[in-house]
Coordinates of C-alpha atoms (C1' of nucleotides) in Angstrom, one line a residue:
Chain A
M576 CA -86.2 -87.0 24.5
E577 CA -84.2 -84.2 23.0
D578 CA -85.2 -80.9 24.6
K579 CA -88.8 -81.5 25.4
Q580 CA -89.6 -77.9 26.2
F581 CA -88.4 -76.8 22.8
E582 CA -90.4 -79.4 21.0
L583 CA -93.5 -78.5 23.0
R584 CA -93.2 -74.9 22.2
K585 CA -92.9 -75.6 18.5
L586 CA -96.2 -77.5 18.8
K587 CA -97.8 -74.5 20.4
L588 CA -96.5 -72.4 17.5
K589 CA -98.2 -74.7 15.1
E590 CA -101.4 -74.6 17.1
L591 CA -101.4 -70.8 16.9
E592 CA -100.9 -70.9 13.2
A593 CA -103.7 -73.4 12.8
M594 CA -106.0 -71.0 14.7
G595 CA -105.1 -68.3 12.2
I596 CA -102.9 -66.3 14.7
D597 CA -99.6 -65.1 13.4
P598 CA -97.1 -66.0 16.1
Y599 CA -94.8 -63.3 14.7
A600 CA -97.3 -60.6 14.1
N601 CA -96.4 -57.0 13.2
G602 CA -98.5 -53.9 13.6
F603 CA -99.1 -53.6 17.3
T604 CA -97.9 -50.2 18.4
P605 CA -97.7 -49.6 22.2
E606 CA -98.7 -46.1 23.2
H607 CA -97.2 -46.3 26.7
T608 CA -94.2 -47.7 28.5
T609 CA -94.3 -49.5 31.8
K610 CA -92.2 -46.8 33.4
E611 CA -94.6 -44.1 32.3
L612 CA -97.6 -45.9 33.8
V613 CA -95.9 -46.6 37.0
S614 CA -94.4 -43.2 37.5
I615 CA -97.7 -41.4 36.7
H616 CA -100.2 -43.7 38.3
A617 CA -98.6 -45.8 41.0
S618 CA -99.1 -43.2 43.7
K619 CA -102.8 -42.9 43.0
S620 CA -105.4 -44.5 45.3
P621 CA -107.6 -47.4 44.1
E622 CA -110.5 -45.0 44.0
E623 CA -108.6 -42.5 41.9
L624 CA -107.6 -45.1 39.4
E625 CA -111.2 -46.3 39.2
E626 CA -112.2 -43.0 37.9
I627 CA -109.7 -43.1 35.1
E628 CA -111.4 -44.8 32.2
D629 CA -108.5 -44.4 29.8
V630 CA -107.3 -47.5 28.0
F631 CA -103.6 -47.9 28.0
S632 CA -101.5 -50.0 25.6
L633 CA -98.2 -51.7 26.3
A634 CA -96.0 -54.3 24.7
G635 CA -93.3 -56.4 26.2
R636 CA -92.0 -59.8 27.2
V637 CA -93.9 -62.0 29.6
V638 CA -91.5 -62.6 32.5
S639 CA -93.6 -64.3 35.0
K640 CA -97.1 -65.9 35.2
R641 CA -99.4 -66.8 38.0
D642 CA -102.4 -68.7 36.9
F643 CA -105.7 -69.1 38.9
G644 CA -107.8 -70.9 36.4
K645 CA -110.4 -68.3 35.7
S646 CA -107.9 -65.4 36.1
A647 CA -104.2 -64.9 36.0
F648 CA -101.5 -62.4 36.7
F649 CA -98.3 -61.9 34.7
H650 CA -95.6 -59.3 34.5
L651 CA -94.8 -57.6 31.2
S652 CA -91.2 -56.3 30.8
D653 CA -90.2 -53.6 28.4
R654 CA -87.1 -51.4 28.0
T655 CA -88.2 -49.2 30.9
G656 CA -89.1 -51.7 33.5
K657 CA -92.1 -54.0 34.2
I658 CA -95.7 -53.8 35.2
Q659 CA -98.2 -56.4 36.4
V660 CA -101.1 -57.4 34.1
F661 CA -104.3 -59.1 35.2
I662 CA -106.4 -61.2 32.9
Q663 CA -109.8 -62.5 33.7
K664 CA -112.1 -65.0 32.0
N665 CA -114.9 -62.4 31.8
S666 CA -112.8 -59.4 31.1
V667 CA -111.7 -60.6 27.6
D668 CA -113.3 -62.7 24.9
E669 CA -113.4 -66.4 25.3
K670 CA -111.0 -67.2 22.5
T671 CA -108.3 -64.8 23.9
F672 CA -108.6 -66.3 27.4
A673 CA -108.2 -69.9 26.1
L674 CA -105.3 -68.8 24.0
F675 CA -103.7 -67.2 26.9
R676 CA -104.0 -70.2 29.1
K677 CA -103.0 -72.8 26.6
L678 CA -100.5 -71.1 24.4
L679 CA -98.8 -68.2 26.0
D680 CA -95.5 -69.0 27.7
I681 CA -93.1 -67.1 29.8
G682 CA -90.8 -65.4 27.4
D683 CA -93.4 -64.7 24.7
F684 CA -94.0 -61.1 23.6
T685 CA -97.4 -59.7 23.8
G686 CA -99.3 -56.5 23.4
V687 CA -102.0 -55.6 25.8
R688 CA -104.8 -53.0 26.0
G689 CA -106.7 -52.3 29.2
E690 CA -107.3 -50.0 32.1
L691 CA -105.4 -49.5 35.3
F692 CA -106.4 -50.6 38.8
K693 CA -104.7 -51.6 42.0
T694 CA -104.7 -55.0 43.6
R695 CA -105.4 -55.7 47.2
T696 CA -101.7 -55.5 48.0
G697 CA -101.5 -52.1 46.2
E698 CA -99.6 -53.0 43.1
L699 CA -100.5 -51.0 40.0
T700 CA -101.9 -53.4 37.4
V701 CA -103.3 -53.4 33.9
R702 CA -106.6 -55.2 33.5
V703 CA -106.5 -56.7 30.1
R704 CA -109.3 -56.1 27.6
E705 CA -107.4 -57.1 24.5
L706 CA -104.3 -59.3 24.2
F707 CA -102.2 -59.8 21.1
F708 CA -99.6 -62.5 20.5
L709 CA -96.5 -60.7 19.1
T710 CA -93.7 -63.2 19.2
K711 CA -93.6 -66.9 20.2
T712 CA -90.5 -67.9 22.2
L713 CA -89.2 -71.4 21.5
R714 CA -86.7 -71.6 24.4
P715 CA -87.4 -71.3 28.1
L716 CA -85.9 -68.3 29.9
P717 CA -83.5 -68.7 32.7
E718 CA -84.9 -69.2 36.2
K719 CA -86.8 -66.2 37.7
W720 CA -85.4 -66.2 41.2
H721 CA -81.7 -66.9 40.8
G722 CA -81.5 -65.5 37.3
L723 CA -78.6 -66.5 35.1
Q724 CA -75.5 -67.2 37.1
D725 CA -73.2 -69.1 34.8
V726 CA -70.6 -66.5 33.7
E727 CA -69.8 -68.2 30.4
T728 CA -73.4 -68.2 29.3
R729 CA -73.8 -64.6 30.5
Y730 CA -71.0 -63.5 28.2
R731 CA -71.7 -65.7 25.3
Q732 CA -75.5 -65.2 25.3
R733 CA -75.6 -61.7 26.7
Y734 CA -79.2 -61.3 25.7
L735 CA -80.2 -63.9 28.3
D736 CA -78.1 -62.0 30.9
L737 CA -79.9 -58.8 30.0
I738 CA -83.3 -60.5 30.3
A739 CA -82.6 -62.3 33.5
N740 CA -80.3 -59.9 35.5
Q741 CA -81.5 -56.4 36.2
R742 CA -78.0 -55.5 37.3
T743 CA -76.5 -56.2 33.9
R744 CA -79.0 -53.8 32.3
E745 CA -78.1 -51.1 34.8
I746 CA -74.4 -51.6 34.2
F747 CA -74.8 -51.0 30.5
Q748 CA -77.2 -48.2 31.0
R749 CA -74.6 -46.5 33.1
R750 CA -71.9 -47.2 30.6
S751 CA -74.0 -45.4 27.9
K752 CA -74.6 -42.5 30.3
V753 CA -70.8 -42.2 31.0
I754 CA -70.1 -42.0 27.2
N755 CA -72.8 -39.5 26.8
L756 CA -71.5 -37.3 29.6
I757 CA -68.0 -37.4 28.2
R758 CA -69.2 -36.2 24.8
R759 CA -71.3 -33.5 26.4
F760 CA -68.3 -32.3 28.5
F761 CA -66.1 -31.9 25.4
D762 CA -68.8 -30.5 23.2
E763 CA -69.4 -27.8 25.8
R764 CA -65.7 -26.9 25.8
D765 CA -65.7 -26.4 22.0
F766 CA -63.9 -29.6 21.2
L767 CA -64.7 -31.1 17.8
E768 CA -65.5 -34.8 17.8
V769 CA -63.6 -36.5 14.9
E770 CA -63.1 -39.9 13.4
T771 CA -59.7 -41.1 12.2
P772 CA -58.6 -44.3 10.6
M773 CA -58.8 -47.7 12.4
L774 CA -56.6 -49.3 9.8
H775 CA -53.1 -47.9 10.1
P776 CA -50.1 -48.5 7.9
I777 CA -47.9 -48.0 11.0
A778 CA -49.2 -48.9 14.4
G779 CA -48.3 -45.9 16.4
G780 CA -49.2 -43.7 19.4
A781 CA -48.7 -46.3 22.1
A782 CA -46.5 -49.1 23.2
A783 CA -48.5 -52.2 22.3
K784 CA -48.7 -55.1 20.0
P785 CA -51.1 -54.6 17.1
F786 CA -53.4 -56.9 15.2
V787 CA -52.2 -57.3 11.6
T788 CA -54.6 -57.4 8.6
H789 CA -54.3 -57.2 4.9
H790 CA -55.8 -55.1 2.2
N791 CA -56.1 -57.2 -0.9
A792 CA -56.6 -54.5 -3.6
L793 CA -53.7 -52.4 -2.3
D794 CA -51.8 -55.5 -1.5
M795 CA -50.5 -54.1 1.8
D796 CA -50.5 -55.1 5.4
L797 CA -52.4 -52.8 7.8
Y798 CA -52.6 -52.6 11.5
M799 CA -55.7 -52.2 13.6
R800 CA -55.1 -49.0 15.5
I801 CA -53.6 -49.2 19.0
A802 CA -54.1 -45.5 19.5
P803 CA -55.5 -42.5 17.4
E804 CA -52.8 -40.2 18.8
L805 CA -50.8 -39.5 15.7
Y806 CA -53.8 -38.8 13.5
L807 CA -55.4 -36.5 16.1
K808 CA -52.2 -34.4 16.3
R809 CA -52.2 -34.1 12.5
L810 CA -55.7 -32.5 12.9
V811 CA -54.3 -30.1 15.4
I812 CA -51.5 -29.2 12.9
G813 CA -54.4 -28.7 10.5
G814 CA -55.8 -26.0 12.8
L815 CA -58.6 -27.8 14.5
E816 CA -57.0 -26.9 17.9
R817 CA -59.4 -28.9 20.0
V818 CA -60.3 -32.4 19.0
Y819 CA -61.5 -35.6 20.6
E820 CA -62.2 -39.1 19.4
L821 CA -64.1 -41.7 21.4
G822 CA -63.8 -45.2 20.1
R823 CA -62.4 -48.6 20.0
M824 CA -58.7 -49.5 20.2
F825 CA -57.2 -52.9 19.4
R826 CA -54.3 -54.5 21.1
N827 CA -53.0 -57.9 20.5
E828 CA -52.1 -58.8 24.0
G829 CA -53.3 -61.1 26.8
V830 CA -56.9 -61.0 28.1
S831 CA -57.6 -60.5 31.8
T832 CA -60.1 -59.0 34.1
K833 CA -58.6 -55.6 33.1
H834 CA -57.8 -56.3 29.4
N835 CA -60.0 -57.0 26.4
P836 CA -58.5 -57.2 22.9
E837 CA -60.7 -54.3 21.9
F838 CA -61.5 -51.6 24.4
T839 CA -62.8 -48.1 24.4
M840 CA -60.8 -44.9 24.9
V841 CA -61.4 -41.3 24.5
E842 CA -58.4 -39.3 23.4
F843 CA -58.4 -35.5 23.2
Y844 CA -56.0 -32.7 22.3
Q845 CA -56.0 -29.1 23.2
A846 CA -53.7 -26.5 21.6
Y847 CA -52.1 -23.9 23.9
A848 CA -52.7 -26.2 26.9
T849 CA -50.0 -27.9 29.0
Y850 CA -50.1 -31.2 30.9
D851 CA -50.8 -29.1 34.0
D852 CA -53.9 -27.8 32.4
L853 CA -55.0 -31.3 31.6
M854 CA -54.7 -32.4 35.2
D855 CA -57.3 -29.8 36.0
L856 CA -59.4 -30.7 32.9
I857 CA -59.4 -34.5 33.7
E858 CA -60.3 -33.8 37.3
D859 CA -63.2 -31.7 36.0
L860 CA -64.2 -34.4 33.5
V861 CA -64.1 -37.4 35.8
S862 CA -65.8 -35.4 38.6
Y863 CA -68.5 -34.4 36.2
V864 CA -69.0 -38.0 35.2
V865 CA -69.0 -39.3 38.8
N866 CA -71.3 -36.6 39.9
N867 CA -73.9 -37.4 37.2
T868 CA -73.8 -41.2 37.6
V869 CA -73.0 -42.3 41.1
G870 CA -73.9 -38.9 42.5
N871 CA -71.5 -39.0 45.4
T872 CA -67.8 -38.4 45.8
L873 CA -67.5 -41.5 47.8
V874 CA -67.7 -44.5 45.4
E875 CA -67.9 -48.0 46.7
Y876 CA -65.7 -50.4 44.8
E877 CA -65.1 -53.9 45.8
D878 CA -63.9 -53.8 49.5
K879 CA -63.1 -50.1 49.4
K880 CA -64.5 -46.7 49.2
I881 CA -62.8 -44.5 46.6
D882 CA -62.8 -40.8 47.5
F883 CA -63.2 -38.6 44.5
S884 CA -63.4 -35.4 46.4
R885 CA -61.1 -32.6 45.2
P886 CA -58.3 -31.7 44.8
W887 CA -56.7 -34.9 43.8
K888 CA -53.2 -35.8 44.9
R889 CA -50.3 -35.2 42.6
V890 CA -47.1 -37.2 43.1
N891 CA -43.8 -37.1 41.4
I892 CA -42.1 -40.4 40.4
Y893 CA -38.6 -39.2 41.0
E894 CA -39.3 -37.6 44.4
T895 CA -41.1 -40.7 45.5
L896 CA -38.3 -43.0 44.5
R897 CA -35.7 -40.7 46.1
E898 CA -37.7 -40.7 49.4
E899 CA -38.0 -44.5 49.3
F900 CA -34.5 -45.5 48.2
G901 CA -32.2 -42.4 48.6
P902 CA -30.6 -40.4 45.8
S903 CA -28.6 -43.3 44.4
I904 CA -31.7 -44.7 42.7
I905 CA -31.7 -41.7 40.4
E906 CA -28.0 -40.9 40.3
D907 CA -26.4 -44.4 40.1
D908 CA -27.3 -46.7 37.3
K909 CA -25.7 -49.7 38.9
F910 CA -27.7 -49.2 42.1
L911 CA -30.9 -48.7 40.0
F912 CA -30.5 -51.8 37.9
S913 CA -29.5 -54.0 40.8
K914 CA -32.6 -52.8 42.7
A915 CA -34.7 -53.5 39.6
D916 CA -33.2 -57.0 39.3
S917 CA -33.8 -57.8 42.9
M918 CA -37.5 -56.9 42.3
R919 CA -37.4 -59.1 39.3
I920 CA -38.2 -56.2 37.0
N921 CA -37.5 -56.7 33.3
H922 CA -35.8 -53.4 32.3
N923 CA -33.5 -54.4 29.4
G924 CA -31.0 -51.8 30.5
I925 CA -33.4 -49.0 29.9
R926 CA -33.2 -46.5 32.8
G927 CA -36.6 -45.0 32.4
K928 CA -38.2 -48.4 32.2
A929 CA -36.5 -49.5 35.4
L930 CA -37.5 -46.3 37.2
T931 CA -41.2 -46.4 36.2
E932 CA -41.5 -50.1 36.9
I933 CA -40.0 -49.9 40.3
F934 CA -42.3 -47.0 41.0
E935 CA -45.3 -49.0 39.8
A936 CA -44.4 -52.0 41.8
L937 CA -43.9 -49.9 44.9
V938 CA -46.9 -47.6 45.0
E939 CA -49.4 -48.5 42.3
E940 CA -51.7 -50.5 44.5
T941 CA -51.6 -47.9 47.2
L942 CA -53.1 -45.3 44.8
V943 CA -56.8 -46.0 45.7
N944 CA -58.1 -42.5 45.5
P945 CA -57.6 -40.6 42.3
T946 CA -53.9 -39.6 42.0
F947 CA -51.9 -38.0 39.3
V948 CA -48.5 -39.4 38.9
Y949 CA -46.1 -37.2 37.0
G950 CA -42.4 -36.8 36.0
F951 CA -42.0 -39.7 33.6
P952 CA -38.6 -40.5 32.1
L953 CA -37.9 -39.5 28.6
D954 CA -37.0 -42.9 27.2
V955 CA -40.5 -44.4 27.9
S956 CA -42.3 -41.4 26.5
P957 CA -41.3 -40.9 22.8
L958 CA -44.1 -38.6 22.0
A959 CA -44.0 -36.3 25.0
R960 CA -42.4 -32.9 25.4
K961 CA -39.2 -32.6 27.5
N962 CA -39.4 -30.8 30.8
D963 CA -37.9 -27.4 30.6
S964 CA -35.8 -27.8 33.8
D965 CA -34.9 -31.5 33.6
P966 CA -34.2 -32.9 30.2
E967 CA -34.3 -36.5 31.4
V968 CA -38.0 -36.1 32.2
V969 CA -41.0 -35.3 30.1
D970 CA -44.2 -33.3 30.9
R971 CA -46.4 -36.3 31.3
F972 CA -48.7 -37.8 33.9
E973 CA -50.9 -40.8 34.5
L974 CA -54.0 -40.9 36.5
Y975 CA -54.4 -43.8 38.9
I976 CA -57.6 -44.9 40.6
Y977 CA -57.8 -48.0 42.7
G978 CA -54.2 -48.9 41.6
R979 CA -55.2 -48.9 37.9
E980 CA -54.1 -46.6 35.2
I981 CA -57.1 -44.7 34.0
A982 CA -55.6 -41.9 32.0
N983 CA -52.3 -41.0 30.4
A984 CA -51.5 -37.4 29.3
F985 CA -48.7 -35.2 28.3
S986 CA -47.6 -31.9 26.7
E987 CA -47.0 -33.0 23.1
L988 CA -43.6 -33.0 21.5
N989 CA -43.9 -30.6 18.6
D990 CA -40.2 -30.3 17.7
P991 CA -39.9 -32.4 14.5
I992 CA -36.2 -32.8 14.8
D993 CA -36.4 -34.1 18.3
Q994 CA -39.3 -36.3 17.3
K995 CA -37.3 -37.9 14.6
K996 CA -34.5 -38.6 17.0
R997 CA -36.9 -40.1 19.5
F998 CA -38.3 -42.4 16.9
M999 CA -34.7 -43.5 16.0
D1000 CA -34.0 -44.2 19.6
Q1001 CA -37.2 -46.3 19.7
V1002 CA -36.2 -48.2 16.7
E1003 CA -32.9 -49.0 18.4
M1004 CA -34.6 -50.3 21.4
K1005 CA -37.0 -52.3 19.3
K1006 CA -34.0 -54.0 17.8
K1007 CA -32.9 -54.9 21.4
G1008 CA -36.1 -56.9 21.8
E1009 CA -38.6 -54.3 23.0
E1010 CA -41.4 -55.5 20.8
E1011 CA -43.9 -52.8 21.7
Y1012 CA -41.6 -49.9 21.0
H1013 CA -42.4 -47.4 18.3
E1014 CA -41.6 -47.6 14.6
M1015 CA -40.2 -44.8 12.6
D1016 CA -43.1 -42.7 11.3
N1017 CA -41.7 -40.3 8.7
D1018 CA -45.1 -39.2 7.6
Y1019 CA -45.9 -38.0 11.1
V1020 CA -42.5 -36.2 11.4
S1021 CA -43.2 -34.4 8.2
A1022 CA -46.5 -33.3 9.5
L1023 CA -44.7 -31.8 12.5
E1024 CA -42.4 -30.0 10.2
Y1025 CA -45.4 -27.9 9.1
G1026 CA -45.8 -26.8 12.7
M1027 CA -48.0 -28.0 15.6
P1028 CA -48.9 -25.4 18.1
P1029 CA -48.0 -26.1 21.7
T1030 CA -50.5 -28.8 22.6
A1031 CA -51.4 -31.2 25.4
G1032 CA -53.3 -34.4 24.9
A1033 CA -54.6 -37.3 26.9
G1034 CA -56.3 -40.7 26.6
I1035 CA -58.8 -42.0 29.1
G1036 CA -59.8 -45.7 29.3
I1037 CA -63.5 -45.8 29.3
D1038 CA -64.0 -49.5 30.2
R1039 CA -61.9 -49.1 33.4
L1040 CA -63.7 -46.0 34.4
V1041 CA -67.1 -47.7 33.9
M1042 CA -65.8 -50.6 36.0
L1043 CA -65.1 -48.3 38.9
L1044 CA -68.5 -46.6 38.5
T1045 CA -70.5 -49.8 38.4
N1046 CA -68.5 -51.7 41.0
S1047 CA -67.6 -54.3 38.4
S1048 CA -64.5 -56.4 39.1
S1049 CA -64.0 -57.6 35.5
I1050 CA -63.8 -55.7 32.3
R1051 CA -66.0 -58.4 30.8
E1052 CA -68.9 -57.1 33.0
V1053 CA -68.8 -53.7 31.2
I1054 CA -68.4 -55.0 27.6
F1055 CA -71.5 -56.5 26.0
F1056 CA -69.6 -59.2 24.1
P1057 CA -66.2 -59.8 25.6
H1058 CA -63.8 -62.0 23.6
L1059 CA -63.8 -65.6 24.6
R1060 CA -62.3 -68.7 22.9
S1061 CA -64.7 -70.2 20.4
Chain B
rG415 C1' -48.1 -68.5 28.4
rA416 C1' -47.8 -70.7 33.9
rG417 C1' -50.4 -72.1 38.6
rC418 C1' -55.0 -73.2 41.2
rC419 C1' -60.3 -74.1 40.8
rG420 C1' -64.7 -75.4 38.1
rU421 C1' -68.1 -78.1 34.1
rU422 C1' -74.4 -82.8 37.0
rA423 C1' -82.0 -81.7 34.0
rG424 C1' -83.9 -75.6 30.1
rC425 C1' -82.1 -72.5 34.9
rU426 C1' -80.1 -72.5 40.2
rC427 C1' -77.7 -76.1 42.9
rA428 C1' -77.0 -81.0 46.2
rG429 C1' -74.7 -85.6 45.5
rC430 C1' -69.5 -87.5 52.0
rU431 C1' -64.1 -92.1 52.2
rG432 C1' -66.4 -95.5 44.6
rG433 C1' -72.3 -99.2 44.8
rU434 C1' -75.2 -97.0 38.9
rA435 C1' -78.6 -89.5 40.0
rG436 C1' -81.7 -85.7 43.5
rA437 C1' -84.2 -80.9 45.0
rG438 C1' -86.3 -76.0 43.9
rC439 C1' -87.8 -73.2 39.7
rA440 C1' -89.3 -74.0 34.6
rA441 C1' -92.4 -77.8 31.7
rC442 C1' -96.8 -81.2 31.4
rU443 C1' -102.1 -83.0 33.5
rG444 C1' -105.8 -81.4 36.9
rC445 C1' -108.1 -77.9 40.8
rC446 C1' -108.3 -72.7 42.0
rU447 C1' -111.4 -65.2 39.6
rU448 C1' -106.6 -60.0 43.6
rU449 C1' -101.6 -63.4 43.2
rU450 C1' -96.6 -61.7 43.4
rA451 C1' -90.5 -66.8 44.7
rA452 C1' -99.0 -67.8 44.5
rG453 C1' -101.0 -72.6 46.4
rC454 C1' -102.5 -77.9 46.3
rA455 C1' -102.4 -83.0 43.9
rG456 C1' -99.9 -85.8 40.2
rU457 C1' -96.3 -86.6 35.8
rG458 C1' -92.2 -86.5 32.5
rG459 C1' -87.2 -84.9 31.9
rG460 C1' -79.8 -86.6 32.4
rU461 C1' -74.1 -89.2 27.0
rC462 C1' -73.0 -86.3 35.2
rA463 C1' -68.2 -81.3 29.4
rC464 C1' -65.3 -85.0 26.1
rA465 C1' -61.7 -89.2 25.5
rG466 C1' -58.9 -92.8 27.8
rG467 C1' -57.4 -95.5 32.3
rU468 C1' -57.8 -98.0 37.4
rU469 C1' -61.8 -101.2 39.4
rC470 C1' -66.4 -106.5 40.0
rG471 C1' -68.5 -101.5 39.7
rA472 C1' -66.8 -94.4 38.3
rA473 C1' -70.7 -88.2 38.5
rU474 C1' -67.1 -89.6 42.5
rC475 C1' -60.1 -91.9 41.9
rC476 C1' -56.0 -91.1 37.8
rU477 C1' -54.4 -89.0 32.9
rG478 C1' -55.2 -86.1 28.7
rU479 C1' -58.4 -82.6 25.9
rA480 C1' -62.0 -78.6 25.4
rC481 C1' -64.3 -74.4 27.6
rG482 C1' -64.8 -71.1 31.7
rG483 C1' -63.2 -68.5 36.4
rC484 C1' -59.4 -66.6 39.7
rU485 C1' -54.2 -65.3 40.4
rC486 C1' -49.5 -64.2 38.0
rA487 C1' -46.7 -62.5 33.6
rC488 C1' -47.4 -58.6 29.2
rC489 C1' -50.2 -54.3 28.9
rA490 C1' -54.5 -49.6 29.1

RNA sequence: GAGCCGUUAGCUCAGCUGGUAGAGCAACUGCCUUUUAAGCAGUGGGUCACAGGUUCGAAUCCUGUACGGCUCACCA
């Protein structure tokens, strides 16, 4: 027999229709939510509830059922939570009761009207006077006690995960909250939320492999954006001074517990600010988000507690390397590259790459509490402003939490002549096999020629931040529909 | 892309060194008017991911494929 439960439910559907009941009826409007009823009435005594003669109406999915023959309990689940419902043979009309017993399955949607009371065990419950079939479900729901465990099913059929696992709902509610808080934070500081193209003629603003697509009418290849950076800075040139964009980025690279081909980032730019200012601003922002979600500066994540209390540590890459390996690591290229080779680091003869990669290999995973890492080499930072006292270094930092890069920020390079030269250097290195290096972007250089005020900007990875704030070990837990092979 | 692990009923899982498949929930038939993992009695349900191979005999051993998980590499 092929899927007996499915066939049986289809028979029930036909039976409903035969009785003149629309199994997909419209028109029932619930006047209350489960949460409203629970928060207002759960604390009342049975006697107090007795005196309330109001009739309440609710709609939701039946998620459990306990049948006693002449009466039954079930739980109704809506977006806000769930509440118990009690139906008795003599509290509704005969037809409704028969329908309920014979044709209502766990998973079906119903609307109910009735008054509140408390059971012997003290649970707030709705006594049904009227019951409406709203939607017949043809497939059985995952099991009530263990929920849905199979990760593949959880990702591919996220709706089942959301029905069965309360934690999944909470993760995505928190994600939504985080995004909301970030918007509020920037709006309050007079940043303008903007939207820039997702289809780029040149994939710029980051070191990453893009997705390629094609526009038929224009007969041109386009790239899905890997970063909005160069467009946002054009807006600063245009005088908007403070802008942010929160949205999806696309990178054609491997998938892992920390990488999804599309991910969400907020990038923002502030004229007349420096990267130092942005350390403070990001500290403010992340603290604001942590405070309004987790509500504690100590955040439990996997086997550790992350301490978000301020101020956050700020460490210099060059100083750290000097302390660890002595001055030769900075001053002697031979020493540097042989060190890199011994650590099996792929540097391609690029000093800055070797230095940053050694640093990362050395300390990244020790940076559990939020830590700003600054003093990046010039040749891995083609869009960042040179440091005033050390021309090999740029005014750039990254924020690490739990060994992961959460944010990347710098004072922006606004010298068009230097920018053009940097692009040319990038193109050189791209020829040497550095696939992710930048292409020449003449259009962006000409924009800079019109003058960009001194500006600092940053990008923050939202998915990774949400992972930390929901104790999720995989990025797939915080993205509704993560990419899987089909 | 590489290594390791996994895939058994609608769901959650057992199934030992090979002897032809089990439980709980869900479903079905009854009983039961305050239960909450309700209870009691009974019933049905499987291409053991897929394809080969070894064997008298394969869910079990071997090989390949698909999909997934973890780790690594690239990256945010």
